[in-house]
mmCIF file with all atom_site columns, C-alpha atoms in Angstrom:
data_model
loop_
_atom_site.group_PDB
_atom_site.id
_atom_site.type_symbol
_atom_site.label_atom_id
_atom_site.label_alt_id
_atom_site.label_comp_id
_atom_site.label_asym_id
_atom_site.label_entity_id
_atom_site.label_seq_id
_atom_site.pdbx_PDB_ins_code
_atom_site.Cartn_x
_atom_site.Cartn_y
_atom_site.Cartn_z
_atom_site.occupancy
_atom_site.B_iso_or_equiv
_atom_site.pdbx_formal_charge
_atom_site.auth_seq_id
_atom_site.auth_comp_id
_atom_site.auth_asym_id
_atom_site.auth_atom_id
_atom_site.pdbx_PDB_model_num
ATOM 1   C CA . MET A 1 1   ? 8.500   4.009  -94.374 1.00 86.00 ? 1130 MET A CA 1
ATOM 2   C CA . ARG A 1 2   ? 4.770   3.713  -93.532 1.00 89.00 ? 1131 ARG A CA 1
ATOM 3   C CA . SER A 1 3   ? 5.554   0.774  -91.184 1.00 90.00 ? 1132 SER A CA 1
ATOM 4   C CA . PHE A 1 4   ? 8.160   2.892  -89.364 1.00 91.00 ? 1133 PHE A CA 1
ATOM 5   C CA . VAL A 1 5   ? 5.786   5.852  -88.902 1.00 91.00 ? 1134 VAL A CA 1
ATOM 6   C CA . ALA A 1 6   ? 3.153   3.464  -87.652 1.00 91.00 ? 1135 ALA A CA 1
ATOM 7   C CA . ALA A 1 7   ? 5.545   1.847  -85.212 1.00 92.00 ? 1136 ALA A CA 1
ATOM 8   C CA . CYS A 1 8   ? 6.564   5.250  -83.893 1.00 93.00 ? 1137 CYS A CA 1
ATOM 9   C CA . ALA A 1 9   ? 2.930   6.316  -83.442 1.00 92.00 ? 1138 ALA A CA 1
ATOM 10  C CA . PHE A 1 10  ? 2.134   3.033  -81.621 1.00 93.00 ? 1139 PHE A CA 1
ATOM 11  C CA . LEU A 1 11  ? 5.207   3.531  -79.407 1.00 94.00 ? 1140 LEU A CA 1
ATOM 12  C CA . ALA A 1 12  ? 4.087   7.124  -78.541 1.00 94.00 ? 1141 ALA A CA 1
ATOM 13  C CA . LEU A 1 13  ? 0.574   5.822  -77.733 1.00 94.00 ? 1142 LEU A CA 1
ATOM 14  C CA . THR A 1 14  ? 1.876   3.152  -75.540 1.00 92.00 ? 1143 THR A CA 1
ATOM 15  C CA . VAL A 1 15  ? 4.135   5.505  -73.636 1.00 92.00 ? 1144 VAL A CA 1
ATOM 16  C CA . ALA A 1 16  ? 1.286   8.001  -73.252 1.00 91.00 ? 1145 ALA A CA 1
ATOM 17  C CA . ALA A 1 17  ? -1.062  5.268  -71.887 1.00 88.00 ? 1146 ALA A CA 1
ATOM 18  C CA . ALA A 1 18  ? 1.651   4.046  -69.416 1.00 86.00 ? 1147 ALA A CA 1
ATOM 19  C CA . VAL A 1 19  ? 2.272   7.562  -68.189 1.00 88.00 ? 1148 VAL A CA 1
ATOM 20  C CA . SER A 1 20  ? -1.404  8.418  -67.795 1.00 87.00 ? 1149 SER A CA 1
ATOM 21  C CA . ALA A 1 21  ? -2.042  5.094  -65.953 1.00 86.00 ? 1150 ALA A CA 1
ATOM 22  C CA . SER A 1 22  ? 0.893   5.877  -63.624 1.00 87.00 ? 1151 SER A CA 1
ATOM 23  C CA . VAL A 1 23  ? -0.365  9.428  -62.886 1.00 89.00 ? 1152 VAL A CA 1
ATOM 24  C CA . TRP A 1 24  ? -3.881  8.153  -62.260 1.00 90.00 ? 1153 TRP A CA 1
ATOM 25  C CA . LEU A 1 25  ? -2.674  5.466  -59.915 1.00 90.00 ? 1154 LEU A CA 1
ATOM 26  C CA . GLY A 1 26  ? -0.572  7.940  -58.014 1.00 88.00 ? 1155 GLY A CA 1
ATOM 27  C CA . GLY A 1 27  ? -3.405  10.427 -57.756 1.00 89.00 ? 1156 GLY A CA 1
ATOM 28  C CA . ALA A 1 28  ? -5.899  7.715  -56.541 1.00 90.00 ? 1157 ALA A CA 1
ATOM 29  C CA . ALA A 1 29  ? -3.560  6.396  -53.869 1.00 90.00 ? 1158 ALA A CA 1
ATOM 30  C CA . GLY A 1 30  ? -2.578  9.990  -52.919 1.00 90.00 ? 1159 GLY A CA 1
ATOM 31  C CA . GLU A 1 31  ? -6.250  11.078 -52.405 1.00 92.00 ? 1160 GLU A CA 1
ATOM 32  C CA . VAL A 1 32  ? -7.132  8.264  -50.186 1.00 93.00 ? 1161 VAL A CA 1
ATOM 33  C CA . ARG A 1 33  ? -3.800  8.611  -48.285 1.00 94.00 ? 1162 ARG A CA 1
ATOM 34  C CA . SER A 1 34  ? -4.479  12.249 -47.611 1.00 94.00 ? 1163 SER A CA 1
ATOM 35  C CA . ARG A 1 35  ? -7.881  11.241 -46.099 1.00 94.00 ? 1164 ARG A CA 1
ATOM 36  C CA . VAL A 1 36  ? -6.180  8.586  -43.957 1.00 94.00 ? 1165 VAL A CA 1
ATOM 37  C CA . GLU A 1 37  ? -3.454  11.036 -42.805 1.00 93.00 ? 1166 GLU A CA 1
ATOM 38  C CA . ALA A 1 38  ? -6.230  13.448 -41.702 1.00 91.00 ? 1167 ALA A CA 1
ATOM 39  C CA . LEU A 1 39  ? -7.568  10.935 -39.214 1.00 89.00 ? 1168 LEU A CA 1
ATOM 40  C CA . PRO A 1 40  ? -7.013  11.741 -35.569 1.00 86.00 ? 1169 PRO A CA 1
ATOM 41  C CA . PRO A 1 41  ? -4.337  9.975  -33.642 1.00 84.00 ? 1170 PRO A CA 1
ATOM 42  C CA . PRO A 1 42  ? -5.269  6.594  -32.154 1.00 79.00 ? 1171 PRO A CA 1
ATOM 43  C CA . THR A 1 43  ? -5.605  8.019  -28.630 1.00 75.00 ? 1172 THR A CA 1
ATOM 44  C CA . GLU A 1 44  ? -8.173  10.542 -29.868 1.00 74.00 ? 1173 GLU A CA 1
ATOM 45  C CA . ALA A 1 45  ? -9.970  7.941  -32.011 1.00 69.00 ? 1174 ALA A CA 1
ATOM 46  C CA . ALA A 1 46  ? -11.330 6.209  -28.982 1.00 66.00 ? 1175 ALA A CA 1
ATOM 47  C CA . GLU A 1 47  ? -13.518 9.348  -28.374 1.00 71.00 ? 1176 GLU A CA 1
ATOM 48  C CA . GLY A 1 48  ? -14.302 9.954  -31.974 1.00 66.00 ? 1177 GLY A CA 1
ATOM 49  C CA . GLY A 1 49  ? -17.690 8.642  -32.174 1.00 74.00 ? 1178 GLY A CA 1
ATOM 50  C CA . THR A 1 50  ? -19.828 9.380  -35.303 1.00 80.00 ? 1179 THR A CA 1
ATOM 51  C CA . ALA A 1 51  ? -17.521 12.088 -36.569 1.00 83.00 ? 1180 ALA A CA 1
ATOM 52  C CA . LEU A 1 52  ? -14.755 9.482  -36.785 1.00 87.00 ? 1181 LEU A CA 1
ATOM 53  C CA . LEU A 1 53  ? -17.113 6.930  -38.424 1.00 88.00 ? 1182 LEU A CA 1
ATOM 54  C CA . ARG A 1 54  ? -17.978 9.629  -41.002 1.00 91.00 ? 1183 ARG A CA 1
ATOM 55  C CA . GLN A 1 55  ? -14.316 10.165 -41.786 1.00 92.00 ? 1184 GLN A CA 1
ATOM 56  C CA . VAL A 1 56  ? -13.768 6.456  -42.154 1.00 92.00 ? 1185 VAL A CA 1
ATOM 57  C CA . ASP A 1 57  ? -16.898 6.164  -44.321 1.00 93.00 ? 1186 ASP A CA 1
ATOM 58  C CA . GLY A 1 58  ? -15.395 8.939  -46.514 1.00 94.00 ? 1187 GLY A CA 1
ATOM 59  C CA . ILE A 1 59  ? -12.253 6.852  -46.915 1.00 95.00 ? 1188 ILE A CA 1
ATOM 60  C CA . ALA A 1 60  ? -14.282 3.875  -47.791 1.00 94.00 ? 1189 ALA A CA 1
ATOM 61  C CA . SER A 1 61  ? -16.355 5.719  -50.387 1.00 94.00 ? 1190 SER A CA 1
ATOM 62  C CA . ALA A 1 62  ? -13.241 7.329  -51.931 1.00 94.00 ? 1191 ALA A CA 1
ATOM 63  C CA . TRP A 1 63  ? -11.556 3.950  -52.121 1.00 95.00 ? 1192 TRP A CA 1
ATOM 64  C CA . GLU A 1 64  ? -14.648 2.175  -53.596 1.00 94.00 ? 1193 GLU A CA 1
ATOM 65  C CA . ARG A 1 65  ? -14.735 4.722  -56.413 1.00 94.00 ? 1194 ARG A CA 1
ATOM 66  C CA . ARG A 1 66  ? -11.213 3.856  -57.426 1.00 93.00 ? 1195 ARG A CA 1
ATOM 67  C CA . ARG A 1 67  ? -10.923 0.159  -56.507 1.00 94.00 ? 1196 ARG A CA 1
ATOM 68  C CA . ARG A 1 68  ? -11.643 -1.300 -59.929 1.00 94.00 ? 1197 ARG A CA 1
ATOM 69  C CA . GLY A 1 69  ? -9.140  0.966  -61.640 1.00 91.00 ? 1198 GLY A CA 1
ATOM 70  C CA . VAL A 1 70  ? -6.494  0.228  -59.091 1.00 92.00 ? 1199 VAL A CA 1
ATOM 71  C CA . ALA A 1 71  ? -7.171  -3.574 -59.455 1.00 92.00 ? 1200 ALA A CA 1
ATOM 72  C CA . LEU A 1 72  ? -6.836  -3.257 -63.169 1.00 90.00 ? 1201 LEU A CA 1
ATOM 73  C CA . LEU A 1 73  ? -3.727  -1.108 -63.270 1.00 89.00 ? 1202 LEU A CA 1
ATOM 74  C CA . ALA A 1 74  ? -1.770  -2.135 -60.086 1.00 88.00 ? 1203 ALA A CA 1
ATOM 75  C CA . GLY A 1 75  ? -3.157  -5.546 -59.426 1.00 88.00 ? 1204 GLY A CA 1
ATOM 76  C CA . GLU A 1 76  ? -5.838  -7.349 -57.627 1.00 92.00 ? 1205 GLU A CA 1
ATOM 77  C CA . ARG A 1 77  ? -3.543  -8.191 -54.588 1.00 93.00 ? 1206 ARG A CA 1
ATOM 78  C CA . GLU A 1 78  ? -2.810  -4.559 -54.033 1.00 92.00 ? 1207 GLU A CA 1
ATOM 79  C CA . ALA A 1 79  ? -6.405  -3.551 -54.306 1.00 93.00 ? 1208 ALA A CA 1
ATOM 80  C CA . ALA A 1 80  ? -7.507  -6.351 -51.941 1.00 95.00 ? 1209 ALA A CA 1
ATOM 81  C CA . ALA A 1 81  ? -4.916  -5.282 -49.356 1.00 95.00 ? 1210 ALA A CA 1
ATOM 82  C CA . VAL A 1 82  ? -6.368  -1.801 -49.344 1.00 96.00 ? 1211 VAL A CA 1
ATOM 83  C CA . THR A 1 83  ? -9.926  -3.082 -49.157 1.00 96.00 ? 1212 THR A CA 1
ATOM 84  C CA . ALA A 1 84  ? -9.125  -5.331 -46.227 1.00 96.00 ? 1213 ALA A CA 1
ATOM 85  C CA . ALA A 1 85  ? -7.288  -2.442 -44.490 1.00 96.00 ? 1214 ALA A CA 1
ATOM 86  C CA . VAL A 1 86  ? -10.249 -0.126 -44.872 1.00 96.00 ? 1215 VAL A CA 1
ATOM 87  C CA . GLY A 1 87  ? -12.557 -2.769 -43.278 1.00 95.00 ? 1216 GLY A CA 1
ATOM 88  C CA . SER A 1 88  ? -10.188 -3.248 -40.318 1.00 94.00 ? 1217 SER A CA 1
ATOM 89  C CA . LEU A 1 89  ? -10.090 0.500  -39.874 1.00 93.00 ? 1218 LEU A CA 1
ATOM 90  C CA . ARG A 1 90  ? -13.922 0.744  -39.967 1.00 92.00 ? 1219 ARG A CA 1
ATOM 91  C CA . ALA A 1 91  ? -14.149 -2.227 -37.381 1.00 92.00 ? 1220 ALA A CA 1
ATOM 92  C CA . ALA A 1 92  ? -11.537 -0.614 -35.036 1.00 90.00 ? 1221 ALA A CA 1
ATOM 93  C CA . ALA A 1 93  ? -13.378 2.814  -35.270 1.00 88.00 ? 1222 ALA A CA 1
ATOM 94  C CA . GLU A 1 94  ? -16.641 1.109  -34.446 1.00 89.00 ? 1223 GLU A CA 1
ATOM 95  C CA . SER A 1 95  ? -15.146 -0.692 -31.475 1.00 88.00 ? 1224 SER A CA 1
ATOM 96  C CA . ARG A 1 96  ? -13.309 2.412  -30.324 1.00 86.00 ? 1225 ARG A CA 1
ATOM 97  C CA . ASP A 1 97  ? -10.092 0.367  -29.946 1.00 84.00 ? 1226 ASP A CA 1
ATOM 98  C CA . PRO A 1 98  ? -7.139  2.856  -30.111 1.00 86.00 ? 1227 PRO A CA 1
ATOM 99  C CA . GLY A 1 99  ? -4.553  0.036  -30.617 1.00 87.00 ? 1228 GLY A CA 1
ATOM 100 C CA . GLY A 1 100 ? -6.516  -1.666 -33.300 1.00 89.00 ? 1229 GLY A CA 1
ATOM 101 C CA . PHE A 1 101 ? -7.214  1.732  -34.941 1.00 90.00 ? 1230 PHE A CA 1
ATOM 102 C CA . GLY A 1 102 ? -3.547  2.657  -35.024 1.00 91.00 ? 1231 GLY A CA 1
ATOM 103 C CA . ALA A 1 103 ? -2.590  -0.692 -36.551 1.00 93.00 ? 1232 ALA A CA 1
ATOM 104 C CA . ALA A 1 104 ? -5.369  -0.548 -39.024 1.00 93.00 ? 1233 ALA A CA 1
ATOM 105 C CA . ARG A 1 105 ? -4.362  2.937  -40.037 1.00 94.00 ? 1234 ARG A CA 1
ATOM 106 C CA . GLU A 1 106 ? -0.718  1.927  -40.557 1.00 94.00 ? 1235 GLU A CA 1
ATOM 107 C CA . ASP A 1 107 ? -1.720  -1.205 -42.491 1.00 95.00 ? 1236 ASP A CA 1
ATOM 108 C CA . LEU A 1 108 ? -3.847  1.125  -44.785 1.00 95.00 ? 1237 LEU A CA 1
ATOM 109 C CA . LEU A 1 109 ? -1.003  3.516  -45.321 1.00 95.00 ? 1238 LEU A CA 1
ATOM 110 C CA . ALA A 1 110 ? 1.358   0.629  -46.103 1.00 95.00 ? 1239 ALA A CA 1
ATOM 111 C CA . ALA A 1 111 ? -1.073  -0.762 -48.696 1.00 94.00 ? 1240 ALA A CA 1
ATOM 112 C CA . LEU A 1 112 ? -1.434  2.666  -50.223 1.00 94.00 ? 1241 LEU A CA 1
ATOM 113 C CA . ARG A 1 113 ? 2.280   2.973  -50.474 1.00 92.00 ? 1242 ARG A CA 1
ATOM 114 C CA . GLU A 1 114 ? 2.365   -0.345 -52.400 1.00 90.00 ? 1243 GLU A CA 1
ATOM 115 C CA . ILE A 1 115 ? -0.038  1.089  -54.825 1.00 90.00 ? 1244 ILE A CA 1
ATOM 116 C CA . THR A 1 116 ? 2.207   4.196  -55.161 1.00 87.00 ? 1245 THR A CA 1
ATOM 117 C CA . LEU A 1 117 ? 5.220   1.978  -55.810 1.00 85.00 ? 1246 LEU A CA 1
ATOM 118 C CA . ALA A 1 118 ? 3.263   0.052  -58.447 1.00 79.00 ? 1247 ALA A CA 1
ATOM 119 C CA . ALA A 1 119 ? 2.488   3.483  -60.098 1.00 74.00 ? 1248 ALA A CA 1
ATOM 120 C CA . GLY A 1 120 ? 6.078   3.834  -61.057 1.00 72.00 ? 1249 GLY A CA 1
ATOM 121 C CA . PRO A 1 121 ? 9.050   6.020  -60.215 1.00 63.00 ? 1250 PRO A CA 1
ATOM 122 C CA . GLY A 1 122 ? 8.700   9.579  -59.191 1.00 48.00 ? 1251 GLY A CA 1
ATOM 123 C CA . LEU A 1 123 ? 5.133   9.471  -58.016 1.00 48.00 ? 1252 LEU A CA 1
#
């Protein structure tokens, strides 16, 4: 009987850990995604200047705070894809290239969707 109770307790802890990891991943990706969606359209990004760079730096900072946790829970490949997309976004913002900025923004949103998918159903 004790082993049954211990097995049930272990199962409950495992499910709780999986749910909390899923919620955390969804929240981490959601916060960065909301910052990316708040960026101006690519046509306005060419005139963005320092304000745009501050927004991109905010995205990079928000991502850097969560990168290790995402790499642990979702996978290193997914975390590396977001890191690369953030770097591309920064480079496009610095060069004021609207086409590159739009492409980098879409790449970043796609990488964040992958993390949301890794978080599990319903998030």
